[in-house]
Amino acid sequence: MPGSMQIESLNIKNYRCFRDIELNNLTRMTIVVGANGSGKSSLFDVFTFLKDALTQNVATAVARRGGYRELLSRGQTGPIEIVVKFRESGGRLATYRLIVNQESGRAVVEREVLSYRRGQYGKPWHFVDFSRGEGMAITNESVYGMEGVVEQRAEYKLDDPSILAIKGLGQFREFKVVSDFRSMIENWHISDFHIADARPSAEVGYAEHLSTRGDNVALVAQYLYENHPQQFNKVLMAMRQRVPGVSDVEAKPTEDGRLVLRFQDGSFQDPFIARYVSDGTIKMFAYLVLLYDPNPHPLLAVEEPENQLYPALMRELVEEFYDYAQRGGQVFVSTHSPDFLNGAELDEIRWLVKVDGFSSIRRASESELLQALVHEGDLPGALWRQGVFDLPGMLWRQDQPEGTRP
């Protein structure tokens, strides 16, 4: 399944504040920290850009971000390049390379390659290789690796030089890895949660998955209640266990087919209807609806989940994200919350730093100082709050770089 595919590395060049960074050896859970303006939102936007480029086209994705000049790193001439290495559903490591340039004022696909490597040291096997809407694909992909099999290639031409080849070829079953990779990106969930949207949530209609803005949480709750009662009950149980003051949650269908949620506060005899409970309670409920989706998103990216939530809920929320990652969804979270970081392992924490207008990324586990302090019992969030991450000259093992050093 596409949901079982995992991104193992991500390389970004000339994209906004990222002149050249690389995230290697990605785990199922990645937590990104950094000061305001260090590039956390830009990093998450790379995922949204790839999804926009696939569902629409590269020209539209670039235009949504103010045009090619706005998207291109300051002082650079281009092109923009994004490389994703992922472990596909068959267990093989594949590489997707997308190079975006500008032609006559419009963004185009300069190069797009999807490849395997032939063994550990072999030459990459390009089974999709396109440039500006034209290229080739190997049509007998299913026999890859079989001894004596000759590759069969076919030439293709797309309607538009800004359309991704994986969008066109991914419609056909003979291109299984292309189809899987396309499906994986299409099902990424990059959260742009707004509590103001979730509170007057739509109550009429149908929705199986939480929207990026969270404005259909009532509809998704009703879908789970009617079609996946076990998952829905897990959401209610988690609310009772995780949220202080919520002693019970009940769901009752109305005569006109809607679902009314009532939250029982231990201090009051009468339960509160969902629209009257706190922002934090509604947001936690929405996150749990997202995290207990019966079909986990292949990638879930959430920026600053701590907003509107009680600090005491952070460790609880980290555990829920971990459980989600174990069920098959790869998770990226950005945060300013020391309480959230306290629930993480050093190997999962990436730290963004901006110097002279460009961002670099560091891995907390590559700091011998941080490793020693955590080994002695310090918590990552406490060290972050104390400014230990910022101590000069302490973070890098010089023989194990991660990304571009400032």
Coordinates of C-alpha atoms in Angstrom, one line a residue:
M1 CA 0.0 0.0 0.0
P2 CA 1.2 3.6 -0.6
G3 CA 0.5 4.2 3.1
S4 CA 3.4 1.8 4.0
M5 CA 5.9 3.9 1.9
Q6 CA 8.4 5.9 3.9
I7 CA 10.5 8.9 2.9
E8 CA 14.1 8.3 3.9
S9 CA 15.7 11.5 2.8
L10 CA 14.8 14.9 1.4
N11 CA 17.1 17.3 -0.5
I12 CA 16.0 20.8 -1.3
K13 CA 17.9 23.3 -3.4
N14 CA 17.1 27.0 -4.2
Y15 CA 13.7 26.8 -2.6
R16 CA 13.0 30.0 -0.6
C17 CA 15.4 30.0 2.4
F18 CA 16.9 26.6 1.5
R19 CA 19.9 27.1 -0.8
D20 CA 20.9 23.5 -0.3
I21 CA 19.8 21.3 2.6
E22 CA 19.4 17.6 3.1
L23 CA 17.5 15.6 5.7
N24 CA 19.0 12.1 5.8
N25 CA 17.9 8.9 7.6
L26 CA 14.4 10.2 8.4
T27 CA 12.5 8.2 11.0
R28 CA 8.8 7.6 11.2
M29 CA 8.5 10.7 13.4
T30 CA 10.4 13.9 12.7
I31 CA 10.1 16.9 15.0
V32 CA 11.4 20.3 13.7
V33 CA 12.3 23.2 16.0
G34 CA 13.8 26.6 15.3
A35 CA 13.2 30.3 16.0
N36 CA 10.5 32.2 14.1
G37 CA 11.6 32.8 10.6
S38 CA 14.1 29.9 10.6
G39 CA 12.3 28.0 7.8
K40 CA 9.9 25.6 9.5
S41 CA 6.9 26.8 7.4
S42 CA 9.0 26.8 4.2
L43 CA 10.1 23.2 4.9
F44 CA 6.5 22.1 5.3
D45 CA 5.5 24.1 2.2
V46 CA 7.8 21.8 0.2
F47 CA 5.4 19.0 0.8
T48 CA 2.4 21.2 -0.1
F49 CA 4.3 22.4 -3.3
L50 CA 4.8 18.8 -4.4
K51 CA 1.2 18.0 -3.8
D52 CA 0.0 21.1 -5.6
A53 CA 2.4 20.4 -8.5
L54 CA 0.9 16.9 -8.8
T55 CA -2.8 17.6 -8.4
Q56 CA -2.5 20.8 -10.6
N57 CA 0.8 21.5 -12.4
V58 CA 4.1 23.1 -11.6
A59 CA 3.1 26.4 -13.1
T60 CA 0.1 26.7 -10.8
A61 CA 2.0 25.6 -7.8
V62 CA 4.7 28.2 -8.4
A63 CA 2.1 30.9 -9.2
R64 CA 0.4 30.2 -5.8
R65 CA 3.7 31.1 -4.1
G66 CA 4.1 34.5 -5.8
G67 CA 5.9 33.3 -8.9
Y68 CA 9.2 31.8 -9.7
R69 CA 11.3 34.8 -8.6
E70 CA 9.6 34.8 -5.2
L71 CA 10.1 31.1 -4.7
L72 CA 13.7 31.0 -5.9
S73 CA 16.3 31.5 -3.1
R74 CA 17.6 35.0 -2.8
G75 CA 20.5 35.7 -5.2
Q76 CA 20.3 32.4 -6.9
T77 CA 19.7 31.8 -10.6
G78 CA 18.1 28.5 -10.3
P79 CA 16.9 26.0 -11.0
I80 CA 14.8 24.8 -8.0
E81 CA 15.4 21.1 -7.2
I82 CA 13.7 18.7 -4.8
V83 CA 14.9 15.1 -4.4
V84 CA 12.8 12.6 -2.4
K85 CA 14.3 9.2 -1.6
F86 CA 11.6 6.7 -0.4
R87 CA 11.2 3.1 0.4
E88 CA 8.5 1.9 -1.9
S89 CA 5.9 -0.8 -1.0
G90 CA 8.1 -3.6 -2.3
G91 CA 10.9 -2.5 0.1
R92 CA 13.2 -1.1 -2.6
L93 CA 14.8 2.4 -2.3
A94 CA 13.6 4.7 -5.1
T95 CA 14.6 8.3 -5.9
Y96 CA 12.3 11.0 -7.3
R97 CA 14.1 14.1 -8.6
L98 CA 12.1 17.2 -9.7
I99 CA 13.9 20.2 -11.2
V100 CA 11.8 23.3 -11.9
N101 CA 13.0 26.2 -14.1
Q102 CA 11.4 29.1 -15.8
E103 CA 10.7 29.6 -19.5
S104 CA 9.2 32.7 -21.1
G105 CA 8.0 33.7 -17.6
R106 CA 6.3 30.4 -16.8
A107 CA 7.5 27.6 -14.6
V108 CA 8.2 24.3 -16.4
V109 CA 9.5 20.9 -15.5
E110 CA 13.2 21.1 -16.5
R111 CA 13.8 17.4 -15.5
E112 CA 11.8 14.7 -13.7
V113 CA 13.3 11.3 -12.9
L114 CA 12.1 8.4 -11.0
S115 CA 14.7 5.7 -10.5
Y116 CA 16.0 2.7 -8.6
R117 CA 19.6 1.8 -8.0
R118 CA 20.8 -1.5 -9.4
G119 CA 22.2 -3.1 -6.3
Q120 CA 24.2 -1.2 -3.7
Y121 CA 26.7 0.3 -6.1
G122 CA 25.0 -0.1 -9.5
K123 CA 24.0 2.6 -11.9
P124 CA 20.6 4.1 -11.3
W125 CA 17.8 2.5 -13.3
H126 CA 15.7 5.4 -14.7
F127 CA 12.3 4.0 -15.4
V128 CA 10.8 7.5 -15.8
D129 CA 12.9 10.3 -17.3
F130 CA 11.2 13.4 -18.6
S131 CA 12.1 17.0 -19.6
R132 CA 9.6 19.8 -20.5
G133 CA 6.8 17.4 -21.2
E134 CA 8.6 14.8 -23.2
G135 CA 10.5 11.7 -22.2
M136 CA 10.5 7.9 -21.7
A137 CA 9.3 5.3 -19.3
I138 CA 10.1 1.6 -19.0
T139 CA 7.0 -0.4 -19.6
N140 CA 8.1 -3.7 -18.2
E141 CA 8.7 -2.4 -14.7
S142 CA 7.2 -5.5 -13.1
V143 CA 10.1 -7.6 -14.2
Y144 CA 12.8 -5.3 -12.8
G145 CA 15.8 -7.3 -11.5
M146 CA 15.0 -10.5 -13.3
E147 CA 18.1 -12.0 -14.9
G148 CA 18.3 -11.8 -18.7
V149 CA 15.3 -9.5 -19.0
V150 CA 15.7 -6.6 -21.5
E151 CA 14.2 -3.2 -20.6
Q152 CA 11.4 -2.1 -22.8
R153 CA 11.1 1.6 -23.3
A154 CA 8.5 3.8 -24.7
E155 CA 8.5 7.5 -25.6
Y156 CA 5.7 9.8 -24.3
K157 CA 4.7 13.4 -24.7
L158 CA 2.5 15.3 -22.3
D159 CA 0.1 18.1 -23.1
D160 CA 2.0 20.7 -21.1
P161 CA 5.6 21.1 -20.1
S162 CA 4.5 22.0 -16.5
I163 CA 2.6 18.7 -16.0
L164 CA 4.4 16.1 -13.9
A165 CA 5.0 12.8 -15.7
I166 CA 4.0 10.9 -12.5
K167 CA 0.6 12.5 -12.8
G168 CA 0.0 11.1 -16.4
L169 CA 1.8 7.8 -16.1
G170 CA 0.5 7.1 -12.6
Q171 CA -3.0 6.5 -14.0
F172 CA -1.8 3.3 -15.6
R173 CA -1.4 0.0 -13.6
E174 CA 1.6 -1.1 -15.6
F175 CA 3.6 1.7 -13.9
K176 CA 3.1 0.4 -10.4
V177 CA 5.8 2.3 -8.5
V178 CA 4.8 5.5 -10.4
S179 CA 1.2 4.9 -9.4
D180 CA 2.2 4.2 -5.8
F181 CA 4.3 7.3 -5.6
R182 CA 1.6 9.4 -7.1
S183 CA -1.0 8.0 -4.7
M184 CA 1.3 8.6 -1.8
I185 CA 1.7 12.3 -2.6
E186 CA -2.0 12.7 -3.3
N187 CA -2.8 11.4 0.1
W188 CA -0.3 13.5 2.1
H189 CA -2.0 15.6 4.7
I190 CA -0.4 19.0 5.5
S191 CA -2.4 20.5 8.3
D192 CA -3.4 24.1 8.2
F193 CA -5.6 23.9 11.2
H194 CA -7.6 27.0 12.2
I195 CA -9.8 26.7 15.4
A196 CA -12.1 29.4 14.0
D197 CA -12.9 27.1 11.1
A198 CA -13.4 24.0 13.2
R199 CA -15.8 25.6 15.7
P200 CA -18.6 26.4 13.3
S201 CA -17.8 23.1 11.5
A202 CA -20.1 22.0 8.8
E203 CA -22.8 19.6 10.0
V204 CA -24.5 18.8 6.7
G205 CA -22.7 16.7 4.0
Y206 CA -20.3 13.8 3.9
A207 CA -16.6 13.6 4.6
E208 CA -14.3 10.6 5.3
H209 CA -11.1 12.5 6.1
L210 CA -10.4 15.7 8.1
S211 CA -9.7 18.6 5.8
T212 CA -6.4 20.5 6.1
R213 CA -8.2 23.4 7.9
G214 CA -10.2 21.1 10.2
D215 CA -13.5 22.7 9.1
N216 CA -15.3 19.4 8.5
V217 CA -14.5 17.8 11.9
A218 CA -18.2 17.2 12.7
L219 CA -18.8 15.4 9.4
V220 CA -15.7 13.2 9.8
A221 CA -16.8 12.4 13.4
Q222 CA -20.2 11.3 12.0
Y223 CA -18.6 9.2 9.3
L224 CA -16.5 7.4 12.0
Y225 CA -19.5 7.0 14.2
E226 CA -21.6 5.4 11.5
N227 CA -18.9 3.4 9.6
H228 CA -16.0 2.8 11.9
P229 CA -17.5 2.7 15.5
Q230 CA -14.4 1.0 16.9
Q231 CA -12.2 3.9 15.8
F232 CA -14.8 6.4 16.9
N233 CA -14.9 4.9 20.4
K234 CA -11.1 5.1 20.5
V235 CA -11.4 8.8 19.9
L236 CA -13.9 9.2 22.7
M237 CA -11.7 7.0 25.0
A238 CA -8.7 9.1 24.2
M239 CA -10.6 12.3 25.0
R240 CA -11.6 10.9 28.4
Q241 CA -8.0 9.8 29.1
R242 CA -6.1 12.7 27.6
V243 CA -8.0 15.9 28.4
P244 CA -8.1 17.1 32.0
G245 CA -11.6 17.9 33.2
V246 CA -13.4 15.9 30.5
S247 CA -14.8 12.9 32.4
D248 CA -17.0 11.7 29.6
V249 CA -17.9 12.3 25.9
E250 CA -21.1 11.1 24.4
A251 CA -22.4 11.2 20.8
K252 CA -26.0 11.2 20.0
P253 CA -27.6 11.2 16.6
T254 CA -30.5 13.7 16.0
E255 CA -33.7 12.9 14.2
D256 CA -32.4 14.8 11.1
G257 CA -29.3 12.6 10.9
R258 CA -26.7 14.9 12.5
L259 CA -24.4 13.9 15.3
V260 CA -24.3 15.9 18.5
L261 CA -21.2 15.7 20.7
R262 CA -21.6 16.4 24.4
F263 CA -18.6 16.8 26.7
Q264 CA -19.1 16.1 30.4
D265 CA -17.1 18.2 32.8
G266 CA -16.6 16.6 36.1
S267 CA -17.4 19.9 37.9
F268 CA -20.9 20.2 36.3
Q269 CA -24.0 18.1 36.2
D270 CA -25.0 18.9 32.7
P271 CA -22.7 18.1 29.7
F272 CA -21.7 20.9 27.2
I273 CA -22.6 20.7 23.6
A274 CA -19.4 20.7 21.4
R275 CA -19.9 24.3 20.3
Y276 CA -19.6 25.6 23.9
V277 CA -16.5 23.8 25.0
S278 CA -13.0 25.4 25.0
D279 CA -10.8 25.9 21.9
G280 CA -8.3 23.5 23.4
T281 CA -10.9 20.7 23.8
I282 CA -12.2 21.1 20.3
K283 CA -8.7 21.2 18.8
M284 CA -7.7 18.0 20.7
F285 CA -10.8 16.3 19.5
A286 CA -10.1 17.3 15.9
Y287 CA -6.5 16.0 16.2
L288 CA -7.8 12.7 17.6
V289 CA -10.3 12.4 14.7
L290 CA -7.3 13.0 12.3
L291 CA -5.0 10.6 14.1
Y292 CA -7.6 7.7 14.4
D293 CA -8.4 7.8 10.7
P294 CA -8.9 4.1 9.7
N295 CA -6.6 4.8 6.7
P296 CA -3.6 6.7 7.9
H297 CA -2.2 9.3 5.6
P298 CA 1.2 8.2 4.2
L299 CA 2.6 11.6 5.4
L300 CA 1.1 13.8 8.1
A301 CA 2.7 17.2 8.6
V302 CA 1.4 19.5 11.4
E303 CA 2.7 22.9 12.3
E304 CA 2.8 24.0 16.0
P305 CA 0.1 21.7 17.3
E306 CA 0.5 23.3 20.8
N307 CA -1.5 26.4 19.8
Q308 CA -4.7 26.6 21.9
L309 CA -3.8 23.4 23.8
Y310 CA -3.0 23.1 27.5
P311 CA 0.8 22.5 28.1
A312 CA -0.1 19.4 30.1
L313 CA -1.6 17.9 26.9
M314 CA 1.7 18.0 25.0
R315 CA 3.1 14.7 26.2
E316 CA -0.3 13.1 25.6
L317 CA -0.4 14.5 22.0
V318 CA 3.2 13.3 21.3
E319 CA 2.1 9.8 22.3
E320 CA -0.8 9.9 19.9
F321 CA 1.4 11.1 17.1
Y322 CA 3.8 8.2 17.9
D323 CA 0.9 5.7 17.8
Y324 CA -0.2 7.1 14.4
A325 CA 3.3 6.7 13.0
Q326 CA 3.5 3.1 14.1
R327 CA 0.2 2.4 12.3
G328 CA 1.7 3.4 9.0
G329 CA 1.7 7.2 8.7
Q330 CA 5.0 9.1 8.6
V331 CA 4.8 12.2 10.8
F332 CA 6.5 15.6 10.6
V333 CA 5.7 18.1 13.4
S334 CA 7.1 21.6 13.9
T335 CA 6.9 23.0 17.4
H336 CA 8.0 25.7 19.9
S337 CA 6.8 23.7 22.8
P338 CA 9.4 22.3 25.3
D339 CA 6.7 20.1 26.7
F340 CA 6.2 18.5 23.3
L341 CA 10.0 18.1 22.8
N342 CA 10.2 16.4 26.2
G343 CA 8.3 13.4 24.7
A344 CA 10.7 13.0 21.8
E345 CA 14.0 11.2 21.2
L346 CA 17.1 13.2 20.1
D347 CA 17.3 11.2 16.9
E348 CA 13.9 12.5 15.9
I349 CA 14.6 16.2 16.5
R350 CA 15.9 18.5 13.6
W351 CA 16.9 22.0 14.4
L352 CA 16.6 24.8 11.8
V353 CA 19.0 27.7 12.0
K354 CA 19.1 30.7 9.6
V355 CA 22.3 32.5 8.9
D356 CA 22.8 35.3 6.3
G357 CA 19.3 34.6 5.0
F358 CA 19.7 30.9 4.4
S359 CA 18.6 28.0 6.6
S360 CA 20.6 25.0 7.6
I361 CA 19.3 21.9 9.4
R362 CA 20.9 20.0 12.2
R363 CA 20.1 16.7 13.9
A364 CA 20.0 16.9 17.7
S365 CA 21.5 13.4 18.1
E366 CA 24.7 14.5 16.3
S367 CA 25.5 16.7 19.3
E368 CA 27.7 14.9 21.8
L369 CA 26.8 17.5 24.4
L370 CA 23.1 16.9 24.0
Q371 CA 23.6 13.2 24.0
A372 CA 25.5 13.3 27.2
L373 CA 23.0 15.6 28.9
V374 CA 20.0 13.4 27.9
H375 CA 22.0 10.3 29.0
E376 CA 22.3 12.0 32.4
G377 CA 18.6 12.5 32.7
D378 CA 17.9 15.9 31.1
L379 CA 14.9 16.2 28.8
P380 CA 15.2 17.6 25.3
G381 CA 12.6 20.2 25.8
A382 CA 14.2 21.5 29.0
L383 CA 17.6 21.7 27.1
W384 CA 15.8 23.6 24.3
R385 CA 14.3 26.1 26.9
Q386 CA 17.7 26.6 28.5
G387 CA 19.3 27.5 25.2
V388 CA 21.7 24.5 25.1
F389 CA 20.8 23.9 21.5
D390 CA 22.3 27.4 20.7
L391 CA 25.7 26.8 22.4
P392 CA 28.3 27.6 19.7
G393 CA 30.6 24.9 18.4
M394 CA 28.8 22.1 20.4
L395 CA 26.4 20.6 17.9
W396 CA 28.3 19.2 15.0
R397 CA 30.2 16.0 14.7
Q398 CA 32.4 17.2 11.9
D399 CA 32.4 13.8 10.2
Q400 CA 28.6 13.5 10.0
P401 CA 27.1 16.6 8.4
E402 CA 23.4 17.0 8.1
G403 CA 22.4 19.6 5.5
T404 CA 24.4 22.8 4.8
R405 CA 26.4 24.2 7.7
P406 CA 26.0 28.0 8.2

